[in-house]
Coordinates of C-alpha atoms and ligand atoms in Angstrom, one line a residue:
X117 CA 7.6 25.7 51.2
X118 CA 10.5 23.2 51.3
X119 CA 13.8 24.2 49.9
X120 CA 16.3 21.8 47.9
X121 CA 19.8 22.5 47.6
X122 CA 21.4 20.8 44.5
X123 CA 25.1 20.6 44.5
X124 CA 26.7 19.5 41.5
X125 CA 29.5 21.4 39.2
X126 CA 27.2 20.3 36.2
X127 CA 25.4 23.9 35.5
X128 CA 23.2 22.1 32.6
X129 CA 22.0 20.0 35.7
X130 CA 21.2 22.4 38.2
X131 CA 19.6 24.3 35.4
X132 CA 16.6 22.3 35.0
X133 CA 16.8 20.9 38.4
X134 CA 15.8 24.7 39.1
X135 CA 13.3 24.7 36.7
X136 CA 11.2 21.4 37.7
X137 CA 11.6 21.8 40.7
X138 CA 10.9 25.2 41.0
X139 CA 7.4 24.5 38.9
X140 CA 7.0 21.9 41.8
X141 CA 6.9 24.7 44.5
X142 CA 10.0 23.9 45.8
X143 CA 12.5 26.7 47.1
X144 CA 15.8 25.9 44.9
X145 CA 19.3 27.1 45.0
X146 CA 22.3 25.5 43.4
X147 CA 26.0 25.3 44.6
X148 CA 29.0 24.3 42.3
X149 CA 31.5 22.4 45.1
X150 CA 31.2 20.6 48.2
X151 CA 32.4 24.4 49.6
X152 CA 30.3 26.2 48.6
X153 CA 27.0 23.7 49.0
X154 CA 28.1 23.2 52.7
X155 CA 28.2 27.6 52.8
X156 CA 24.9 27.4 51.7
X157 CA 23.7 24.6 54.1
X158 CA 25.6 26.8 57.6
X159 CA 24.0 29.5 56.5
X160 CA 20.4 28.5 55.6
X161 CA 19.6 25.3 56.9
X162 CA 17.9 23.7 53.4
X163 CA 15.6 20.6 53.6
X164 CA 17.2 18.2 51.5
X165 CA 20.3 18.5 49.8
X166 CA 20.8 16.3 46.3
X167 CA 24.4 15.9 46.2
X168 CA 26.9 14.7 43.3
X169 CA 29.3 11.9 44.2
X170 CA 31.8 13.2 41.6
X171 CA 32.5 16.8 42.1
X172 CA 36.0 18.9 41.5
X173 CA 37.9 19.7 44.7
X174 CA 36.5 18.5 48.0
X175 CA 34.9 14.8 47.0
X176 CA 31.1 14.1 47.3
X177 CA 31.8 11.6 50.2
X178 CA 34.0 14.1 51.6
X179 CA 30.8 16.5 51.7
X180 CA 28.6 13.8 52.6
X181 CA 30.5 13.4 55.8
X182 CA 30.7 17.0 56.5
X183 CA 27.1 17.5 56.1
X184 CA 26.0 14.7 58.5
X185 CA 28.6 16.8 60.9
X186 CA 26.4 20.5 60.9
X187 CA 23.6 18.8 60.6
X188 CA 23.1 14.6 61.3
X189 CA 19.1 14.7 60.0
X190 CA 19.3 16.6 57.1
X191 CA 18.0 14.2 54.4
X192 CA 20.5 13.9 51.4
X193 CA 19.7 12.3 48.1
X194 CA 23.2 11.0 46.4
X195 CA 23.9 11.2 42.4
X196 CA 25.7 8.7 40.9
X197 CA 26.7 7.4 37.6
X198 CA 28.1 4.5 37.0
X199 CA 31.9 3.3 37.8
X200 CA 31.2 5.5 41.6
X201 CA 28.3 3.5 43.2
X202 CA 30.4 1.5 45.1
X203 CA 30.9 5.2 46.8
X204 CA 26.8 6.4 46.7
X205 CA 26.4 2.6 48.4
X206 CA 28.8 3.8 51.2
X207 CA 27.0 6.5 51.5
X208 CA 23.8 4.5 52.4
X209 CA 25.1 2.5 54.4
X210 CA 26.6 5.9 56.3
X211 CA 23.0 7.1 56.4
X212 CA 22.2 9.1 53.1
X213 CA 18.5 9.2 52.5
X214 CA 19.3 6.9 48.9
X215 CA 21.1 6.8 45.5
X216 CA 20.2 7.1 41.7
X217 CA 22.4 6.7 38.9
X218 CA 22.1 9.3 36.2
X219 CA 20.5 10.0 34.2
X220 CA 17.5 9.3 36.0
X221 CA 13.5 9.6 35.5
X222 CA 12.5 13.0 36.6
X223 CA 8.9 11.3 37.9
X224 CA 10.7 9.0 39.8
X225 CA 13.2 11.9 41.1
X226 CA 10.0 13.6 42.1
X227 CA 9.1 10.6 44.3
X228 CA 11.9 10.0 45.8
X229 CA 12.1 14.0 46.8
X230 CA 8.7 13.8 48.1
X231 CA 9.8 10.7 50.7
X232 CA 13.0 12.3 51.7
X233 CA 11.6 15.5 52.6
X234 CA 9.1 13.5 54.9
X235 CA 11.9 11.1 56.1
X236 CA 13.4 14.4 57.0
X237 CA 10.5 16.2 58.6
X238 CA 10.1 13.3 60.7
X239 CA 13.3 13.5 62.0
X240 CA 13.9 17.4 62.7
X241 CA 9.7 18.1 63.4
X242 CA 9.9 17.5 67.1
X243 CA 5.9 16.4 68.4
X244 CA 4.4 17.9 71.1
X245 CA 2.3 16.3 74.1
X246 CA -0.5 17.9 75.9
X247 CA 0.0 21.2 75.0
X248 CA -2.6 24.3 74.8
X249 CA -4.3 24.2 72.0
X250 CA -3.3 27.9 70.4
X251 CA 0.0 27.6 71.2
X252 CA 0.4 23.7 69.9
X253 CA 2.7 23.4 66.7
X254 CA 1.3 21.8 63.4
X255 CA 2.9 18.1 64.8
X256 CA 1.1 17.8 68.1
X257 CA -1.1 15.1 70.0
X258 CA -3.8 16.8 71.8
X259 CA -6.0 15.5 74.2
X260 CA -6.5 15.5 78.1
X261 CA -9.0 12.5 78.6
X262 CA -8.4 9.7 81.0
X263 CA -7.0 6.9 77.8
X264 CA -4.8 9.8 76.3
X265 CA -3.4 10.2 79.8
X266 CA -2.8 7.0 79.4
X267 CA -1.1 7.6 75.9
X268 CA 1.0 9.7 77.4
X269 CA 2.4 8.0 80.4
X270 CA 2.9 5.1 77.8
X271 CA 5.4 7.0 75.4
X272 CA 7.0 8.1 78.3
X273 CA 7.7 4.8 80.4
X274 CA 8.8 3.2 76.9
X275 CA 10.4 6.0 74.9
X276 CA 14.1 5.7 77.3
X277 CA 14.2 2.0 76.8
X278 CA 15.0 0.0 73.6
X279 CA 12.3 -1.8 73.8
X280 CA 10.1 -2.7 70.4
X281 CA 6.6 -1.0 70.9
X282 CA 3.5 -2.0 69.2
X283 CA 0.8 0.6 68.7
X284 CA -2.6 -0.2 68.1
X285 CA -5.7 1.6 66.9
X286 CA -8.5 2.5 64.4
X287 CA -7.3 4.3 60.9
X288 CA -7.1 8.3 61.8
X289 CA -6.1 7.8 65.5
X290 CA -2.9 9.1 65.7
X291 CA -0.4 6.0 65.3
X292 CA 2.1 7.9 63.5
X293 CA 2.3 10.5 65.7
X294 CA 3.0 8.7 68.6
X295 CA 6.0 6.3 66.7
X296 CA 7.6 9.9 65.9
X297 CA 7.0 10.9 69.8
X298 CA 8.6 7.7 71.2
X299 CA 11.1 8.3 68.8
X300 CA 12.2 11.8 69.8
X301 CA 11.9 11.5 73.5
X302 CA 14.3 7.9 72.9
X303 CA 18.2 7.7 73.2
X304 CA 18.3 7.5 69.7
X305 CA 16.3 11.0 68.5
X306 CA 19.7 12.2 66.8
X307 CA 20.0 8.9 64.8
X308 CA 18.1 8.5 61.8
X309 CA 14.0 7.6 62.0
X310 CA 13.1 5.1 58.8
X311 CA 9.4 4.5 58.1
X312 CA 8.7 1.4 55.9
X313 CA 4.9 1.2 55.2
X314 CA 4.3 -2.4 54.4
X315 CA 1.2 -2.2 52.3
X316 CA 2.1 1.3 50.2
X317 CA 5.2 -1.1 49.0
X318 CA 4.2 -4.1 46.7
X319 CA 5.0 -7.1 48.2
X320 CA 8.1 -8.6 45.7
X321 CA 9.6 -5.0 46.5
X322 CA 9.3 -4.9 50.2
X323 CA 11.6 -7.1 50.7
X324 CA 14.5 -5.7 49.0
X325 CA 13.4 -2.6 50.5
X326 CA 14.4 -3.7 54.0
X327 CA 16.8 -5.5 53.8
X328 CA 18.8 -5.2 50.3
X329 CA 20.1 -7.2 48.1
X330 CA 23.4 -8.4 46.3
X331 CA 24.6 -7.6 42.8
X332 CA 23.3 -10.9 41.1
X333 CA 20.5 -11.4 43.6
X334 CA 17.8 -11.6 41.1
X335 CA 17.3 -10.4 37.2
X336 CA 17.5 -6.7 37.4
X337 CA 20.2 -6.8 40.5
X338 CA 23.1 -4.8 38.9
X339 CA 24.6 -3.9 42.0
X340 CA 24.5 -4.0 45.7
X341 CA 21.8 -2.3 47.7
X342 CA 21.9 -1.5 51.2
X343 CA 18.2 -1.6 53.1
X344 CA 16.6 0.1 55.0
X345 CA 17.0 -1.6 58.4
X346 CA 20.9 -1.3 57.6
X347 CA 20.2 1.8 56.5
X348 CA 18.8 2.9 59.8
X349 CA 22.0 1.1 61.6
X350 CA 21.5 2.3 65.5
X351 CA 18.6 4.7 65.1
X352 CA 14.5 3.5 64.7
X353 CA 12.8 1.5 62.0
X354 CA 8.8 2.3 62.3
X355 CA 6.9 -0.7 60.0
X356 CA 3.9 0.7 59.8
X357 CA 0.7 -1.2 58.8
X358 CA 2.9 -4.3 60.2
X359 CA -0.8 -6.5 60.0
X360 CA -0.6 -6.3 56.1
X361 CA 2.9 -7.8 56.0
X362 CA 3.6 -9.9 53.8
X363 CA 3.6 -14.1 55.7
X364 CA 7.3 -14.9 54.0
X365 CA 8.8 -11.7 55.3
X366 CA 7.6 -11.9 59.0
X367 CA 9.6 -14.4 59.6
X368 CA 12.4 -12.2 58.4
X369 CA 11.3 -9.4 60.8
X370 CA 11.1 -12.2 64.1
X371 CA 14.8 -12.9 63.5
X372 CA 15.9 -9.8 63.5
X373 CA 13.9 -9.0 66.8
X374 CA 15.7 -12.2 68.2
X375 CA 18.8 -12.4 66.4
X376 CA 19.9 -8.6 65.7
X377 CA 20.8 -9.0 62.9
X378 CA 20.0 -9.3 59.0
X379 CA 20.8 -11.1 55.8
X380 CA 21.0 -9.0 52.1
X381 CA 18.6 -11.0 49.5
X382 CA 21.3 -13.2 47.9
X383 CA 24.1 -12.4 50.3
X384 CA 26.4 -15.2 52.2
X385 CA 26.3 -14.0 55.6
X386 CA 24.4 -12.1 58.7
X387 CA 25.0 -8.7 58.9
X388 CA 24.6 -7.2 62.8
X389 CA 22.6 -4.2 62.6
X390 CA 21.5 -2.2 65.7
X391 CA 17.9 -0.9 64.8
X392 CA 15.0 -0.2 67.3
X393 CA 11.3 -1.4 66.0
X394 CA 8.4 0.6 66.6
X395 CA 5.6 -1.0 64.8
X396 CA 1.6 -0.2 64.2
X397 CA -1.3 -1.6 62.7
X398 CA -4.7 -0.7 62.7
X399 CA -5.6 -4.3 61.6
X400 CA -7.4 -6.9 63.8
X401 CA -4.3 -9.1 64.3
X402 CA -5.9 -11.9 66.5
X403 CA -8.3 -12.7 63.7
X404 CA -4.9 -12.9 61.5
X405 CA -3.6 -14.8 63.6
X406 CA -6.5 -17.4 63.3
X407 CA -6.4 -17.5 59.8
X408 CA -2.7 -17.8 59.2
X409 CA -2.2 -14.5 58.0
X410 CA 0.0 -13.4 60.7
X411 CA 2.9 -15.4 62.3
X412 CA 2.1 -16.1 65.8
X413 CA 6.0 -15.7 66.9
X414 CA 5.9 -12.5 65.7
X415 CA 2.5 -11.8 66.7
X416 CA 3.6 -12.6 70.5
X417 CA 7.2 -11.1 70.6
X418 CA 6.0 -7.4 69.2
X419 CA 2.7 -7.4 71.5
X420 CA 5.0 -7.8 74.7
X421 CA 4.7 -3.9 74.9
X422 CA 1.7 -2.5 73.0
X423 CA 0.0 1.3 73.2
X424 CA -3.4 1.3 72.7
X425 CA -5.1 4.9 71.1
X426 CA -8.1 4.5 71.8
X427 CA -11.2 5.7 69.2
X428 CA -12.3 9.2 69.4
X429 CA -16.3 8.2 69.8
X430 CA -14.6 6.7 73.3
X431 CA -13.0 9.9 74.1
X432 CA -15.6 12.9 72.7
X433 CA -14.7 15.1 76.1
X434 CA -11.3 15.6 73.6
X435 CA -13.5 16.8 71.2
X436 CA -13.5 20.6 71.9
X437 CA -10.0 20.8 72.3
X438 CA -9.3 18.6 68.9
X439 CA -12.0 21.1 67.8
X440 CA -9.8 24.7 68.7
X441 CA -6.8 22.6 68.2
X442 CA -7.4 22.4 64.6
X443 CA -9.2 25.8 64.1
X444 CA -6.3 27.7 65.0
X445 CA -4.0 26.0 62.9
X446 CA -6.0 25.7 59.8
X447 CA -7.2 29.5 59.9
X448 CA -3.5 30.5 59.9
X449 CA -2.4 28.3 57.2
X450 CA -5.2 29.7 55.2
X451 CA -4.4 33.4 56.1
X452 CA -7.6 33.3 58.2
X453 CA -9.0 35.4 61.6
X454 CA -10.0 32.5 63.9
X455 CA -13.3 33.5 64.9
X456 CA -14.2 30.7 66.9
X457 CA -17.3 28.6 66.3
X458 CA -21.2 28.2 67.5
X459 CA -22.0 26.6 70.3
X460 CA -24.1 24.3 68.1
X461 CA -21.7 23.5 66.1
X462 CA -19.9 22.4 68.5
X463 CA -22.4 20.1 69.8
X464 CA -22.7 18.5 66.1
X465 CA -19.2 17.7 66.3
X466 CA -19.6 15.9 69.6
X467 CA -22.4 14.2 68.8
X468 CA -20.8 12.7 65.2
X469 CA -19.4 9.3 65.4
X470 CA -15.8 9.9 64.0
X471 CA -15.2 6.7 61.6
X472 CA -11.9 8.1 60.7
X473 CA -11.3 9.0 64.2
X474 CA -9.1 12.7 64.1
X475 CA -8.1 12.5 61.2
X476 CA -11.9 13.0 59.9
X477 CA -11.9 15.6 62.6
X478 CA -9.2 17.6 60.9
X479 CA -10.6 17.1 57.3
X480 CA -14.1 18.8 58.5
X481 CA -12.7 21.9 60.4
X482 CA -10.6 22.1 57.2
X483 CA -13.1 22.0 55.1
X484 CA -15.7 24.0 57.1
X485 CA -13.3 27.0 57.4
X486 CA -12.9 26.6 53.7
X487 CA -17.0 27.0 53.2
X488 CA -16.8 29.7 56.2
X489 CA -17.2 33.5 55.3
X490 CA -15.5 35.4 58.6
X491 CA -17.8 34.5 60.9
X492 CA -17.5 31.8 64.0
X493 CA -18.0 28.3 62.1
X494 CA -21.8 27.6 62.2
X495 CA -23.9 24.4 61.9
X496 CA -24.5 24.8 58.1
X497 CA -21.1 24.7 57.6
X498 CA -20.2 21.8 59.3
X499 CA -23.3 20.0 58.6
X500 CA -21.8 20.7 55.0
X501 CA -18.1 19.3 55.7
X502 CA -19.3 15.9 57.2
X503 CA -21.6 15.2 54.4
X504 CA -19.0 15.8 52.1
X505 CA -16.3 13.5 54.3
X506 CA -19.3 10.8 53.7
X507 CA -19.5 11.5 50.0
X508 CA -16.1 10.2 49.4
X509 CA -16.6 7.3 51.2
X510 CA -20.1 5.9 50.4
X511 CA -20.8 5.0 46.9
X512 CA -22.5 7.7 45.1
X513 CA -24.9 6.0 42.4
X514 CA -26.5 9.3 41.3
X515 CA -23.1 11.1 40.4
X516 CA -22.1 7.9 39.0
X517 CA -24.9 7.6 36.7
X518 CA -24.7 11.5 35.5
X519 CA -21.2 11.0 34.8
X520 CA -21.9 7.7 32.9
X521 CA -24.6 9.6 30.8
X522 CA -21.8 12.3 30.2
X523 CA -19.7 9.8 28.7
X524 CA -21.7 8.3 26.9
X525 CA -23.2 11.5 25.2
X526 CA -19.6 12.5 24.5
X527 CA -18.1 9.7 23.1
X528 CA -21.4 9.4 20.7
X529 CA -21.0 12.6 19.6
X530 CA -18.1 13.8 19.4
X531 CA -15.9 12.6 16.6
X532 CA -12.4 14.3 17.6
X533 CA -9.3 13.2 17.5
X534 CA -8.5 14.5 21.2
X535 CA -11.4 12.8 22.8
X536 CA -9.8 11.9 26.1
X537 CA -8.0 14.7 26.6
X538 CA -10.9 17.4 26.0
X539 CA -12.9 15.1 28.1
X540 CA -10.4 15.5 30.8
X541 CA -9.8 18.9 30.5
X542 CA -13.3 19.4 30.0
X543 CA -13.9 17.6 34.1
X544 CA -10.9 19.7 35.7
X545 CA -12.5 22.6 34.7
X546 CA -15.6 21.9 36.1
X547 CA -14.0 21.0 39.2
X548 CA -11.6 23.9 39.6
X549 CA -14.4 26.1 39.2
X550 CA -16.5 24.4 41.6
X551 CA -14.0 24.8 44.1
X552 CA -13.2 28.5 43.3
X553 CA -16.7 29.4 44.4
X554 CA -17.2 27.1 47.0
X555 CA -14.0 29.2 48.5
X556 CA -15.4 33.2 47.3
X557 CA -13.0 32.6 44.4
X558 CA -9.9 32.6 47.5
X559 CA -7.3 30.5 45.3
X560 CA -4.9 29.2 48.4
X561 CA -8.4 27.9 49.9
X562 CA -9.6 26.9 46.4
X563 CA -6.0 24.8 46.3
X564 CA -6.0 23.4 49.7
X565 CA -10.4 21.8 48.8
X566 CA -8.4 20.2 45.3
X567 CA -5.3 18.9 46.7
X568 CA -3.1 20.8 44.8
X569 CA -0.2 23.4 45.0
X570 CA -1.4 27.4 44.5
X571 CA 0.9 28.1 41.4
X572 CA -0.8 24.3 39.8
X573 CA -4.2 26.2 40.6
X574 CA -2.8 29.3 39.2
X575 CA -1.5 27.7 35.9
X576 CA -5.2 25.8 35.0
X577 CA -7.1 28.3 35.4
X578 CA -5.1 30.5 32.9
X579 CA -5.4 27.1 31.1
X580 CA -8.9 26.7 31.2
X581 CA -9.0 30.4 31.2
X582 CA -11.6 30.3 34.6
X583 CA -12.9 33.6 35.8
X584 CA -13.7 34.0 39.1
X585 CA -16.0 36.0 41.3
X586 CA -14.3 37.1 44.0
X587 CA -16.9 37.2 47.3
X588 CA -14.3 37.8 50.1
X589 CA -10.3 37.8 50.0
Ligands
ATP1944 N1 -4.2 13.4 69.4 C1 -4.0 14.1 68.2 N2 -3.9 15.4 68.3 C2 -3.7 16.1 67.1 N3 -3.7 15.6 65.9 C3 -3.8 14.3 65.8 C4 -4.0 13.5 67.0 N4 -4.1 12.2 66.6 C5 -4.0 12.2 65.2 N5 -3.8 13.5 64.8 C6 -3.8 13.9 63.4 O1 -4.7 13.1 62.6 C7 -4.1 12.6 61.4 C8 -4.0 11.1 61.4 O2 -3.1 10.7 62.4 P1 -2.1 9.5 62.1 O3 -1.6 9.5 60.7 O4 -1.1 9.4 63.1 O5 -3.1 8.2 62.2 P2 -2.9 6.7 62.1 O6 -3.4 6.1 63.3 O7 -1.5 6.4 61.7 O8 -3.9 6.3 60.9 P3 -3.8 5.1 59.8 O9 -4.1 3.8 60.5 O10 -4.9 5.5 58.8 O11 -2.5 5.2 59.2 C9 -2.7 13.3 61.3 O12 -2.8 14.5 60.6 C10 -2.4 13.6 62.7 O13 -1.5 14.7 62.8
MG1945 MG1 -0.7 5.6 60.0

């Protein structure tokens, strides 16, 4: 569970910063002062820290800077209302995950929370190479065949130089994981790591995004904002999903590979920023390339040093130790024994062709321990967990039609005023219940099949007041 530190002298605030946040599943304490929030943050070593800008006694800047001292990484989100954002904008540019003016949107709080805690696991979550499967951490990259050895070897020649390093491969192959281990084995693993996924950002935003904009840039621009490449001044910038890129702002990226440096949208002048770029696509970039989707400057400039990963269905002697990899760490995060599985099974896994590569991989064993009843995982079981991975990705016409005929029959009958909501309500219940027996009625298992946090679980099914048979614990 992640813990948030809020420090702010506003008690109102940190009131019903507790309360959301605490309905969230977050781990929440409060601290009035600087003094006392930097106690706190010696002492127990919190996850993100949302700080005040205006607080009595020591300033927020003034804890800003002390908190990058104990602990450089730790993500912190700055509050700001207006007449001090020239102050939460120094702060940016210092390195502060990002500012919002108060009062704010608590969705969009939410959001933000969500990215800075990853920002900061990234960071602080060292990844492992080559290790033992048992005794591998949850942020590993595991594999001993001849094109991970390869992998490997890669990460290490380039990881010590400041070279930019394009990684290639399928969806599911482990991209990411190998930007954060170049990362950490760099020079610049204590300097901040910045991930900019180009397609999850729509395109008029992306821009702004990475490199920020002047008060007066455009309608809306009401002040300054520092981006994310100045943002990440002397530490990494991964852009990931670079082959979605929008044309007008690869150009943008080419000159700051060549020139080092950056202009703000609407500013007067270059700004020198030291950044490293690790990039990745899983895109076919030549064929880009030949429709004039891809610059071919840039094209040639990022693929001077490029890591290939490799499918899994070209590397299935990993398979087995993907296999245990996985096992053991998802029977401990479900409170499980990890009593191994069938040789059969085993063969089934070799023998499947992996179209989300390890990522797939990880999603069966998942699921398969969630269908799995204390004994070593079995055929069945996994035979059940790749059908289901294929369910979500083929189009389903029969559950589509019975659906339909569901909602057809309801909104005929029925003649309430609530329509949509019981109709909701009415589906969530069906699917919470669904997945309480497919897991014997085990509610973090239950969670972990919907995609939702235990105390969400907990709260529908008092909501839908569910009952549950209970088959094992
Ligand atoms: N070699 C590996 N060992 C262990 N886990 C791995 C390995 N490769 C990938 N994974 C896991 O598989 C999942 C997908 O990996 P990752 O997000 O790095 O893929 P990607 O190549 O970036 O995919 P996409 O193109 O869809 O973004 C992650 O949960 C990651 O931890
Ligand atoms: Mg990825």
């Amino acid at each position: 569970m992640s813990s948030i530190l809020i420090i702010d002298d506003d008690d109102q605030l940190r009131k019903s910063f507790h309360k959301v946040l605490s309905q969230e599943g977050y781990n929440v304490q409060g601290a009035a002062s600087g003094e006392a929030g930097l106690g706190i943050i010696r002492k127990e070593s919190p996850d993100l820290v949302i700080l005040d800008i205006r607080l009595p006694g020591m300033s927020g800047m003034e804890t800003f800077q002390a908190i990058r001292e104990i602990e450089g990484k730790l993500p912190v989100i700055i509050m700001t209302a207006y007449g001090t954002t020239e102050t939460a904008i120094e702060a940016t540019k210092m390195g502060a995950f990002d500012y919002v003016l108060k009062p704010f949107d608590i969705p969009d709080m939410l959001t933000l929370i969500g990215q800075a805690l990853e920002a900061g696991r990234f960071m602080r979550t060292p990844v492992e190479m080559d290790v033992i499967p048992e005794k591998a951490s949850k942020e590993a990259i595991i594999g001993r065949s001849k094109p991970m050895q390869d992998v490997y070897k890669a990460i290490g020649r380039v990881s010590s130089t400041d070279a930019t390093v394009l990684i290639r491969g399928e969806s599911g192959t482990g991209k990411e994981l190998v930007a954060r281990a170049i990362y950490q084995y760099s020079l610049r693993a204590d300097k901040p790591f910045l991930v900019i996924n180009c397609v999850a950002i729509p395109e008029n935003l992306l821009e702004s995004e990475l490199f920020g904009y002047e008060k007066g840039a455009f309608t809306g621009a009401s002040h300054r904002r520092v981006g994310k490449i100045e943002q990440a001044h002397k530490g990494t910038v991964f852009l990931d999903e670079i082959g979605d890129m929008p044309f007008s702002i690869q150009a943008k990226i080419l000159r700051l590979l060549q020139e080092r440096s950056i202009e703000r949208l609407g500013g007067r002048g270059t700004i020198p920023v030291d950044v490293r770029i690790i990039a990745a696509t899983n895109r076919d970039l030549e064929t880009a390339l030949n429709e004039g989707r891809f610059r071919d400057d840039l094209y040639y400039r990022l693929k001077v040093v490029t890591i290939l990963l490799p499918p899994l269905r070209e590397r299935t002697s990993d398979i087995p130790l993907l296999t245990e990899y996985f096992i053991s760490r998802y029977a401990s995060e479900l409170g499980m024994d990890n009593r191994g599985i069938t040789k059969e099974a085993m063969d089934l896994l070799t023998r499947h062709p992996w179209p989300g590569n390890i990522r797939e991989l990880g999603n069966a064993i998942q699921k398969a321990l969630i269908f799995n009843r204390g004994t070593p995982i079995h055929t069945e079981e996994i035979a059940q967990a790749i059908s289901g991975e294929n369910l979500g990705t083929l189009p389903d016409e029969t559950t589509d039609q019975v659906v339909r005929k569901w909602a057809r029959e309801a909104l005929s009958v029925k003649n309430e005023k609530n329509l949509f909501d019981s109709c909701m309500d009415n589906i969530a219940s069906i699917l919470i219940s669904e997945a309480l027996i497919l897991s014997g009625g085990n509610r973090s298992r239950a969670a972990k099949l919907l995609g939702i946090s235990r105390p969400t679980l907990h709260s529908k099914i008092e909501k839908y007041n569910l009952k549950i048979e209970t088959s094992v614990k």
